[in-house]
Coordinates of N, CA and C and ligand atoms in Angstrom, one line a residue:
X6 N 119.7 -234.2 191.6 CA 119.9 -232.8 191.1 C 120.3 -232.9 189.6
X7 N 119.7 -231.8 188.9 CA 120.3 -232.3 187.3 C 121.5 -231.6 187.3
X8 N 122.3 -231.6 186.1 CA 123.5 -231.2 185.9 C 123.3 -229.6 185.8
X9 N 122.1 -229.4 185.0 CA 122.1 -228.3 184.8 C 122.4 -227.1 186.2
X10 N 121.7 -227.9 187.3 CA 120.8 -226.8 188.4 C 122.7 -227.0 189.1
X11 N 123.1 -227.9 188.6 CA 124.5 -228.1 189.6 C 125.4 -226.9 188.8
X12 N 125.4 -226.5 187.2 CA 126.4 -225.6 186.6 C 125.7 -224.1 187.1
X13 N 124.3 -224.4 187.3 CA 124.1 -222.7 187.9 C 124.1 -222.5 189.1
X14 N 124.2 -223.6 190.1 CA 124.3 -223.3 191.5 C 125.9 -223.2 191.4
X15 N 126.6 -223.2 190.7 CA 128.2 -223.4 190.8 C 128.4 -221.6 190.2
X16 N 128.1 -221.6 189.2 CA 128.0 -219.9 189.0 C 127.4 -218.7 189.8
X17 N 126.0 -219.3 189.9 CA 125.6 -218.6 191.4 C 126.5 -218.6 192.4
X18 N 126.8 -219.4 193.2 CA 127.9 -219.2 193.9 C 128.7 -218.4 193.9
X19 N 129.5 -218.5 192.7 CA 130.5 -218.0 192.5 C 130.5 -216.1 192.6
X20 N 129.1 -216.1 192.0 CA 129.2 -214.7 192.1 C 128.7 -214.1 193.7
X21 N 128.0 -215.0 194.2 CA 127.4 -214.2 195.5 C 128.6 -214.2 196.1
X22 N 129.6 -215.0 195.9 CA 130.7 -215.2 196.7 C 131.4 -213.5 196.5
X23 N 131.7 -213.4 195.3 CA 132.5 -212.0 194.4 C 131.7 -211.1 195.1
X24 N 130.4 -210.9 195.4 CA 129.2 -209.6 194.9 C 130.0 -208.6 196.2
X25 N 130.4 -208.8 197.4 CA 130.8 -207.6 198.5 C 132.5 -206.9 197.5
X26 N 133.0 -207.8 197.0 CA 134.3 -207.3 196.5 C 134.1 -206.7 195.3
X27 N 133.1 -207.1 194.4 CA 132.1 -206.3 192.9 C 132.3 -205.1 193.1
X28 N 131.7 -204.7 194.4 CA 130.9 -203.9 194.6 C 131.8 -202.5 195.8
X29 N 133.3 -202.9 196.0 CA 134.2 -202.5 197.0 C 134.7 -201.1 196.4
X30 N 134.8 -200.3 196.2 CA 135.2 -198.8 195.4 C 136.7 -198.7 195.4
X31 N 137.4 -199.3 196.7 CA 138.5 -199.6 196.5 C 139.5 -200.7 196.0
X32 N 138.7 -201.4 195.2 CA 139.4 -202.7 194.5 C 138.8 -202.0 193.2
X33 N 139.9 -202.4 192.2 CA 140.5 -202.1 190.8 C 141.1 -204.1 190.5
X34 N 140.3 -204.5 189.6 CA 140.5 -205.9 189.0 C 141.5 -205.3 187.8
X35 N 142.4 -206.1 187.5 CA 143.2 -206.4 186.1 C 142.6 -205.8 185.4
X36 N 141.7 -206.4 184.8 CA 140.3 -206.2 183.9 C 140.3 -204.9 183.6
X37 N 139.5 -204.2 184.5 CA 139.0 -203.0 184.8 C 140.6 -202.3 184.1
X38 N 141.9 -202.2 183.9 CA 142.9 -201.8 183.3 C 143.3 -202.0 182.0
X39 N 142.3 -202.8 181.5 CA 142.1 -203.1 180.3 C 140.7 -203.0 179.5
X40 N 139.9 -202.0 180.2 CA 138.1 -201.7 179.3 C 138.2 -200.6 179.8
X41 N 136.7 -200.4 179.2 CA 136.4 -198.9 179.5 C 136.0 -198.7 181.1
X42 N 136.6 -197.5 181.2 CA 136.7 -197.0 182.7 C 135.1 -197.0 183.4
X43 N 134.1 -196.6 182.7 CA 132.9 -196.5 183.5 C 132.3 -198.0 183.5
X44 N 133.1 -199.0 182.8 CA 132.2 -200.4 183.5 C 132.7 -200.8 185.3
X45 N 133.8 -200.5 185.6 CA 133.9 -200.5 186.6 C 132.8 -199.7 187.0
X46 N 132.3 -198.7 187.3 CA 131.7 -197.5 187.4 C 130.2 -198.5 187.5
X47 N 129.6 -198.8 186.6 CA 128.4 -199.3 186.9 C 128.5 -200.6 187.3
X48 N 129.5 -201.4 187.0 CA 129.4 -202.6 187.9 C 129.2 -202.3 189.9
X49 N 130.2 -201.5 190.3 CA 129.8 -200.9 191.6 C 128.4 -200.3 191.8
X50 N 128.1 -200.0 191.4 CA 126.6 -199.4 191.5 C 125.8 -200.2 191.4
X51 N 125.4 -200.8 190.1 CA 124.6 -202.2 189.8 C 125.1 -203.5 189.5
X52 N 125.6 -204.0 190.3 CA 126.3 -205.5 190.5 C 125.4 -206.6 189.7
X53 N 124.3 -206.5 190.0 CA 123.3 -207.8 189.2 C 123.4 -207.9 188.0
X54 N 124.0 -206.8 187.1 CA 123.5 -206.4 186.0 C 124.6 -207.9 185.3
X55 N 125.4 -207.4 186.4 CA 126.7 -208.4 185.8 C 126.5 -209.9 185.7
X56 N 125.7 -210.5 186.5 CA 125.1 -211.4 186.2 C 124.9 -212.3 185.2
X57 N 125.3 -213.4 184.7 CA 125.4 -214.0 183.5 C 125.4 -215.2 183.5
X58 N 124.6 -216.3 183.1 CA 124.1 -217.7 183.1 C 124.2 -218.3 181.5
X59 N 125.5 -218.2 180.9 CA 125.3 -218.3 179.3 C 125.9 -219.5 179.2
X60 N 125.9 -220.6 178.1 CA 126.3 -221.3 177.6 C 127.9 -221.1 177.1
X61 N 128.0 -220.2 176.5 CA 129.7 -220.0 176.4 C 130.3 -219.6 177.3
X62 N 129.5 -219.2 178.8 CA 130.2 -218.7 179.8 C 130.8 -220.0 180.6
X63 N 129.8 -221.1 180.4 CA 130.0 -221.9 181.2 C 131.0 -222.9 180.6
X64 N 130.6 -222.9 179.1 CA 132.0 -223.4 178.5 C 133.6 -223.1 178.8
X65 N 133.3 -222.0 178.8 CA 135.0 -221.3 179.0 C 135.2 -222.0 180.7
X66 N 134.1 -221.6 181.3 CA 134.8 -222.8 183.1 C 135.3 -224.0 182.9
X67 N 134.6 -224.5 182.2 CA 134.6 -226.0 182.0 C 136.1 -226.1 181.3
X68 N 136.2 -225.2 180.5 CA 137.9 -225.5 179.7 C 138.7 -225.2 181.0
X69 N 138.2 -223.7 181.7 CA 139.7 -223.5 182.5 C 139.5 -224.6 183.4
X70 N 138.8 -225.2 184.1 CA 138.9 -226.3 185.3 C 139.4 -227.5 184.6
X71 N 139.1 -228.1 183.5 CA 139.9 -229.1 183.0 C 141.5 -228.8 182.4
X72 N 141.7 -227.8 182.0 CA 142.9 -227.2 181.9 C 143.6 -227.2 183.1
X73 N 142.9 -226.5 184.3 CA 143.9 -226.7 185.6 C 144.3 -227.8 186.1
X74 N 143.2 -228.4 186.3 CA 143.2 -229.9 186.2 C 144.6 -230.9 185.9
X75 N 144.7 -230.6 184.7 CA 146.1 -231.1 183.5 C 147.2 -230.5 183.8
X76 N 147.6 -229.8 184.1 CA 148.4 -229.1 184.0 C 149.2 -229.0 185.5
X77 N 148.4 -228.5 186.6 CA 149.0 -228.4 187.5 C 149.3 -230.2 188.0
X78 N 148.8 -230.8 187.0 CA 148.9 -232.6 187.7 C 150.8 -232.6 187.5
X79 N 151.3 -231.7 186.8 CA 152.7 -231.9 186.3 C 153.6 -231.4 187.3
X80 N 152.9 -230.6 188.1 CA 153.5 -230.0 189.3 C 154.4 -228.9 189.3
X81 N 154.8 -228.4 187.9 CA 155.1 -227.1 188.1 C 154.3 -226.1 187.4
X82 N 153.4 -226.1 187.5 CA 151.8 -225.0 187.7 C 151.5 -225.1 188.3
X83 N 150.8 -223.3 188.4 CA 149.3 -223.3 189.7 C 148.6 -222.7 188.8
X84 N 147.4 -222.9 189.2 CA 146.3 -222.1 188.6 C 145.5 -221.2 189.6
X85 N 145.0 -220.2 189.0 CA 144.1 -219.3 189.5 C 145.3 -218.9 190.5
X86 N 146.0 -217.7 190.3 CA 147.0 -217.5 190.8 C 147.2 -216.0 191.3
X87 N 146.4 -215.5 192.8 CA 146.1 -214.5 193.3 C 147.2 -213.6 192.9
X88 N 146.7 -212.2 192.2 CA 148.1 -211.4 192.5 C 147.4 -209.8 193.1
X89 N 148.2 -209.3 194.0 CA 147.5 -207.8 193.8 C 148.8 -207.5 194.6
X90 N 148.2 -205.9 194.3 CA 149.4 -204.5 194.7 C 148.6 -203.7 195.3
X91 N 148.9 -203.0 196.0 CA 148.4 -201.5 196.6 C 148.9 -200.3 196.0
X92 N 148.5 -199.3 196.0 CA 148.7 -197.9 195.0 C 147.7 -197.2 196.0
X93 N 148.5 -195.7 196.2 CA 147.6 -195.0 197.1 C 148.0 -193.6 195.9
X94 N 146.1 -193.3 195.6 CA 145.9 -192.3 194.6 C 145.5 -190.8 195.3
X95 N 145.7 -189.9 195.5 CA 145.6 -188.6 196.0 C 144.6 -188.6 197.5
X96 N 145.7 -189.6 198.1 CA 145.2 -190.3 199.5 C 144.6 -191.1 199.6
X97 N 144.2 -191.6 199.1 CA 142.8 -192.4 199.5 C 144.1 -194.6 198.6
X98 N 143.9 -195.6 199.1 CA 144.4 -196.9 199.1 C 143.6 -197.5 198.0
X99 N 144.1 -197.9 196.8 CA 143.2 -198.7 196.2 C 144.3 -200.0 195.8
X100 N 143.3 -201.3 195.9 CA 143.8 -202.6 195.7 C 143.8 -203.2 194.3
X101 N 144.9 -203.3 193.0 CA 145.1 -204.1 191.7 C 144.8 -205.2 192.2
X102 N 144.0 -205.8 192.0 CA 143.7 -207.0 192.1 C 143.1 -208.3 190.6
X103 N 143.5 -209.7 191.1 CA 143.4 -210.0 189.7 C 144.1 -211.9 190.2
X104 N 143.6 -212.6 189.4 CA 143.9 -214.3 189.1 C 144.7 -214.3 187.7
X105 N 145.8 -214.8 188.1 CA 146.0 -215.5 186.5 C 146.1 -216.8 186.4
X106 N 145.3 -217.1 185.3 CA 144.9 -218.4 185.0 C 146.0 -219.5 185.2
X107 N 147.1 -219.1 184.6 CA 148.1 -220.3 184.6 C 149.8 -220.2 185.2
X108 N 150.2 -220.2 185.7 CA 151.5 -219.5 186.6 C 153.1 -220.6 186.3
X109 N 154.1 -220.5 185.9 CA 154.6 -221.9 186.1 C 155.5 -221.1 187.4
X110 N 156.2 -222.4 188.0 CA 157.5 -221.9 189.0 C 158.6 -222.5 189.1
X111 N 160.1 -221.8 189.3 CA 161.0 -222.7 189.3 C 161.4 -222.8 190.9
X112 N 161.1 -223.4 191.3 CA 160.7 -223.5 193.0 C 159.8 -222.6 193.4
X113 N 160.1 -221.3 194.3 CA 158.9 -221.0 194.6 C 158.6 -219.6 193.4
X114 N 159.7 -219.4 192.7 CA 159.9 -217.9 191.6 C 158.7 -218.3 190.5
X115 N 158.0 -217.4 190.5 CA 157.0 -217.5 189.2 C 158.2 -217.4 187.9
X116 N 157.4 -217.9 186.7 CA 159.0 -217.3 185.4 C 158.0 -217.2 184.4
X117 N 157.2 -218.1 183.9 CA 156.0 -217.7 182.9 C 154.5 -217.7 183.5
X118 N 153.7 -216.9 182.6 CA 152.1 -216.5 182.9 C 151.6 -216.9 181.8
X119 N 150.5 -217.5 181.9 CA 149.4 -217.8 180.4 C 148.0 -217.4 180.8
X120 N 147.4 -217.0 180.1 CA 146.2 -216.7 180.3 C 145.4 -217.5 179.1
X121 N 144.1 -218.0 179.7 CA 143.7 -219.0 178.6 C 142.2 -218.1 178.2
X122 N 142.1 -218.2 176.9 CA 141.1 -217.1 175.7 C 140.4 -218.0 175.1
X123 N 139.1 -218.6 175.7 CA 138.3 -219.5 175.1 C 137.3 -218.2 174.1
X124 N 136.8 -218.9 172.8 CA 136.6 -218.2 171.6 C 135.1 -218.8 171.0
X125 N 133.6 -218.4 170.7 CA 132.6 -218.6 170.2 C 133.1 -219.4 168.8
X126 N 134.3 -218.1 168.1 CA 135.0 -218.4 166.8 C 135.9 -218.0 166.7
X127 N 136.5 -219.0 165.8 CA 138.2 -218.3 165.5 C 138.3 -217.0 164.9
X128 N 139.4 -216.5 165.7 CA 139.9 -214.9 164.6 C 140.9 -215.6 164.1
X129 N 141.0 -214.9 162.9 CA 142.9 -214.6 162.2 C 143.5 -213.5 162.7
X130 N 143.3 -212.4 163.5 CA 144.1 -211.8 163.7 C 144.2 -212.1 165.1
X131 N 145.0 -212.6 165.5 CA 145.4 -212.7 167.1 C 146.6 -212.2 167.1
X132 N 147.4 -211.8 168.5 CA 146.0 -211.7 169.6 C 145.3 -210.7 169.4
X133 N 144.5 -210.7 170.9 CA 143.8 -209.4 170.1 C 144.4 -208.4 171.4
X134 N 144.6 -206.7 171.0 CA 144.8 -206.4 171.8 C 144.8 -206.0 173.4
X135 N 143.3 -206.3 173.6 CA 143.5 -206.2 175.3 C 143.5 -207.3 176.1
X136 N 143.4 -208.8 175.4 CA 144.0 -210.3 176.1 C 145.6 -209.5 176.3
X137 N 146.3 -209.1 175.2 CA 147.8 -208.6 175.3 C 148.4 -208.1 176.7
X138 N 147.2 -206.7 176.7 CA 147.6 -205.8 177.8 C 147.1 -206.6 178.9
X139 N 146.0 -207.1 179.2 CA 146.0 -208.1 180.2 C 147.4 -208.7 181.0
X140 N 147.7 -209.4 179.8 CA 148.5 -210.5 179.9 C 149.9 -209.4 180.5
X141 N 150.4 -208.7 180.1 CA 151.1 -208.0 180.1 C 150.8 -207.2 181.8
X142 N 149.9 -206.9 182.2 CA 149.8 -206.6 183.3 C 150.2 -207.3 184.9
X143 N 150.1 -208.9 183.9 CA 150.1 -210.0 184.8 C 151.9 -210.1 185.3
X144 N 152.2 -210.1 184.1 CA 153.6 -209.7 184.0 C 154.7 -209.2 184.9
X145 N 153.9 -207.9 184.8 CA 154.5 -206.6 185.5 C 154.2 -207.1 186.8
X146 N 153.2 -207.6 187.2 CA 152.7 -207.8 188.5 C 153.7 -209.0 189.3
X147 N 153.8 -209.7 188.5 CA 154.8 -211.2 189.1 C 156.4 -211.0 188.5
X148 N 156.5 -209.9 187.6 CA 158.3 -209.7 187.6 C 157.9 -210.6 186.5
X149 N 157.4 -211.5 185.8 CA 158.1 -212.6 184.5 C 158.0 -211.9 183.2
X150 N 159.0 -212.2 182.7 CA 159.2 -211.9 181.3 C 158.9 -213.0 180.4
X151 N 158.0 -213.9 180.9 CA 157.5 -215.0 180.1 C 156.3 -215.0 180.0
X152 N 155.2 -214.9 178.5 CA 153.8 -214.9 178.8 C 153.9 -215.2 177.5
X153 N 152.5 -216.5 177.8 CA 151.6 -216.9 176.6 C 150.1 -216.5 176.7
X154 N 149.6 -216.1 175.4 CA 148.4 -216.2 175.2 C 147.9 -217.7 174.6
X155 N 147.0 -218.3 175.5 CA 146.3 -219.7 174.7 C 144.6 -219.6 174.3
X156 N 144.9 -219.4 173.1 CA 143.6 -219.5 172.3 C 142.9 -221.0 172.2
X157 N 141.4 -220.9 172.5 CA 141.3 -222.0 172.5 C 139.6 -222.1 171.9
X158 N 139.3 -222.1 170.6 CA 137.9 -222.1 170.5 C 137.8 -223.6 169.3
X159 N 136.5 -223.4 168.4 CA 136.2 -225.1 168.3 C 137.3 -225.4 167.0
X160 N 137.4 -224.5 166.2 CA 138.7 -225.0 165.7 C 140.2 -223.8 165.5
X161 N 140.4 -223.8 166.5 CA 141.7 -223.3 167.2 C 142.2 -223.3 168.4
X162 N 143.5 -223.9 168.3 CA 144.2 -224.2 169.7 C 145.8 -223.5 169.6
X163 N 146.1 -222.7 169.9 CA 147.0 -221.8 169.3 C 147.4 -221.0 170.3
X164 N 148.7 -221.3 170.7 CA 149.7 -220.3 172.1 C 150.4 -219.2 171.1
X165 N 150.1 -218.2 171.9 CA 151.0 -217.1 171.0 C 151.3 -216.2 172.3
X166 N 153.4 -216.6 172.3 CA 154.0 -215.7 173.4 C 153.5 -214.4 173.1
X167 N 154.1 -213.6 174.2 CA 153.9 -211.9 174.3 C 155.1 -212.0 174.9
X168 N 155.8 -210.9 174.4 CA 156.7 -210.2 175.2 C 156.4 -209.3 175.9
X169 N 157.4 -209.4 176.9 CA 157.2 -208.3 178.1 C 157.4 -207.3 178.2
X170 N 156.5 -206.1 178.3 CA 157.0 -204.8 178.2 C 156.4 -203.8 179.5
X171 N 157.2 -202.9 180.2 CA 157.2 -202.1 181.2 C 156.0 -201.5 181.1
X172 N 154.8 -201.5 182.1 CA 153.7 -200.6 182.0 C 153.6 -199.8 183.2
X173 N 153.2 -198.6 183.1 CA 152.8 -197.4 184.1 C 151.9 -198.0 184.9
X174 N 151.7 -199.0 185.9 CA 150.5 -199.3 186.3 C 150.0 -198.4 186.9
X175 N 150.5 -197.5 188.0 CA 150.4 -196.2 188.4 C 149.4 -195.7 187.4
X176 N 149.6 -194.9 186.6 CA 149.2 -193.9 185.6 C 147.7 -194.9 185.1
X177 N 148.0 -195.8 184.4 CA 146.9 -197.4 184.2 C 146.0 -197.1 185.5
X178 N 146.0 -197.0 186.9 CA 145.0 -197.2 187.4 C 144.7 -195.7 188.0
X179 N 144.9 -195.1 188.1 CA 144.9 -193.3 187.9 C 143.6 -193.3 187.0
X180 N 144.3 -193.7 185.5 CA 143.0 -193.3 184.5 C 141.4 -194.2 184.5
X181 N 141.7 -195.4 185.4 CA 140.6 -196.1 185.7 C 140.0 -195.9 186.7
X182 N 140.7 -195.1 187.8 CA 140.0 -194.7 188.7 C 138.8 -193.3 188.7
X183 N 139.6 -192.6 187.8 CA 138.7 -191.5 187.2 C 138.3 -190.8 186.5
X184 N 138.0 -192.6 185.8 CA 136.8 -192.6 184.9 C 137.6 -192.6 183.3
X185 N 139.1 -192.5 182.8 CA 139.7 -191.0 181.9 C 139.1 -191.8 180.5
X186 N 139.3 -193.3 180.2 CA 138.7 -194.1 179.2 C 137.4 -194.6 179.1
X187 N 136.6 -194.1 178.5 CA 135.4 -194.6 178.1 C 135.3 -194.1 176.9
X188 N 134.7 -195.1 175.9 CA 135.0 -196.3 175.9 C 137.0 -196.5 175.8
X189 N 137.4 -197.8 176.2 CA 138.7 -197.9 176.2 C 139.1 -198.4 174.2
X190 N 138.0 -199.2 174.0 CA 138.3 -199.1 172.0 C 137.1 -199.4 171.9
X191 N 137.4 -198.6 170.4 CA 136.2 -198.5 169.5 C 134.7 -199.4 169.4
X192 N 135.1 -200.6 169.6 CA 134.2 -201.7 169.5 C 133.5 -201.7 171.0
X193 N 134.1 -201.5 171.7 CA 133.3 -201.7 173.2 C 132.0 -201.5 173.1
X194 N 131.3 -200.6 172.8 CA 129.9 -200.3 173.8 C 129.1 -201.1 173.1
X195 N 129.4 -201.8 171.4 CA 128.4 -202.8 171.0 C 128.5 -204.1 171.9
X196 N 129.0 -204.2 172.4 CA 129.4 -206.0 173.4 C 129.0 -205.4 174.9
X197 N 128.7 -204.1 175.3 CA 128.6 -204.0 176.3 C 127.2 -204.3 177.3
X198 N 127.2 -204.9 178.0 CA 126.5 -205.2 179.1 C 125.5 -203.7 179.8
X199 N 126.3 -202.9 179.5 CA 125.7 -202.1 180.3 C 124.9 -200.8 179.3
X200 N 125.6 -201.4 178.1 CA 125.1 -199.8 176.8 C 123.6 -199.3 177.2
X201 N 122.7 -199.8 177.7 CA 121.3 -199.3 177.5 C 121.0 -198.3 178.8
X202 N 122.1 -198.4 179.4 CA 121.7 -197.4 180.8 C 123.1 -196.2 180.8
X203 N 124.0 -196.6 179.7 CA 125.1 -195.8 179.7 C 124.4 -194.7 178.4
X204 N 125.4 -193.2 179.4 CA 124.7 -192.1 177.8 C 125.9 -192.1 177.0
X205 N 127.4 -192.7 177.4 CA 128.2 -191.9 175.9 C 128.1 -192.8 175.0
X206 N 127.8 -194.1 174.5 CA 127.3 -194.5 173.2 C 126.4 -193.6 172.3
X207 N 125.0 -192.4 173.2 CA 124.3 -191.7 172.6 C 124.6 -190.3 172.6
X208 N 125.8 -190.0 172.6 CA 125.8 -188.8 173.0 C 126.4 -188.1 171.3
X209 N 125.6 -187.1 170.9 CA 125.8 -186.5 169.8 C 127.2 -185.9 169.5
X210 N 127.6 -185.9 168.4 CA 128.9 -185.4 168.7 C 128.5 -183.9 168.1
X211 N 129.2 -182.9 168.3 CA 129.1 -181.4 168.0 C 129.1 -181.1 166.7
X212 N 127.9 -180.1 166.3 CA 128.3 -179.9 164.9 C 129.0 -178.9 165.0
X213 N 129.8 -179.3 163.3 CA 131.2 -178.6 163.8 C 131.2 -177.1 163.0
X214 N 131.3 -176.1 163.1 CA 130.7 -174.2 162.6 C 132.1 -173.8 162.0
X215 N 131.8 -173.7 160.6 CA 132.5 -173.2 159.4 C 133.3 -171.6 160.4
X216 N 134.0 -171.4 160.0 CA 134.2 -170.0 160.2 C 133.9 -169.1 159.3
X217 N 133.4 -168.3 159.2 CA 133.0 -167.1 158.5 C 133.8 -165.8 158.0
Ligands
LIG309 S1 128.4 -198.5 176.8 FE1 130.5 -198.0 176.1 S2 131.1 -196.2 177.4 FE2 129.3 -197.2 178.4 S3 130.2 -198.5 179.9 FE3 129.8 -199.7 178.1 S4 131.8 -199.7 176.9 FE4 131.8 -198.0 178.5

């Protein structure tokens, strides 16, 4: 088998593994609390779209499995570190659900969260805001008031704490459930996956009538 057929059977996998929970109306990912509300929205609808076989996709695996690798050899990390909550929104149960990359514990108490930000190229402005809120969600989710962000692209290697701050997850998944952010920032719909089948990137804005 070549190496190659082995990093796409490892990603295939992975996703057919995901594709019933993609695709579940009542699971809400991390993620999804941090973009625009209608990618959840068409990822449940068209799952394949999400699909992605890329060279920096597979890089960023390869950093986090050697990362976990190292790290948890020290024994006080875990990695890939299940968290979720339940929230029931005008009846109906929806699941926060979500991994954080890097967990430490002082026996069995989680105390810091890192999430690791592999990068095509370096920014100067780090972080960037919604690795932050991410990060911060993870937070709130495990009680720690400790969180790093670890940048990691070909020339930058750079942890930058976050402090911890109180988030409405309630209200956070309220507005992701329906729909209330789209786009969640400005930049979104050029990087989006989904722009060519979504109408508000093309939607005219109003012209606006003088009063008379
Ligand atoms: S194109 Fe823009 S509004 Fe549409 S799903 Fe993507 S980010 Fe959201």
């Amino acid at each position: 088998m070549r190496i190659l057929d082995i990093l796409y059977q490892h990603k295939l996998k992975e996703y057919e593994e995901r594709l019933r929970q993609l695709t579940d109306p009542s699971i809400v990912y991390v993620t999804d609390l941090t973009s625009c509300s209608y990618k959840r929205f068409y990822r449940i609808h068209y799952p394949h779209l999400s699909f992605k076989f890329e060279p920096s996709l597979v890089l960023g695996d390869l950093v986090h499995m050697g990362l976990s690798t190292l790290v948890t050899s020290t024994g006080e990390w875990r990695s890939e570190v299940e968290v979720r909550r339940s929230f029931d929104i005008d009846g109906k149960r929806y699941t926060l659900l979500g991994r954080a990359d890097l967990v430490q514990y002082s026996g069995d108490k989680p105390v810091h969260v890192v999430e690791v930000k592999t990068m095509k190229e370096s920014s100067l402005s780090l972080p960037l805001e919604h690795h932050e809120l991410q990060l911060q969600v993870y937070m709130n989710l495990l009680g720690v008031s400790e969180g790093t962000l670890l940048y990691v692209a070909p020339d930058t290697l750079v942890e930058i704490p976050v402090h911890f701050r109180e988030l409405d997850l309630g209200s956070m998944m309220e507005e992701t459930v329906y729909m209330r952010r789209a786009p969640r920032y400005g930049w979104e719909c050029r990087y989006c996956i989904y722009r060519k089948i979504c109408p508000i990137p093309r939607r005219r804005q109003e012209p606006r009538h003088e009063a008379s």
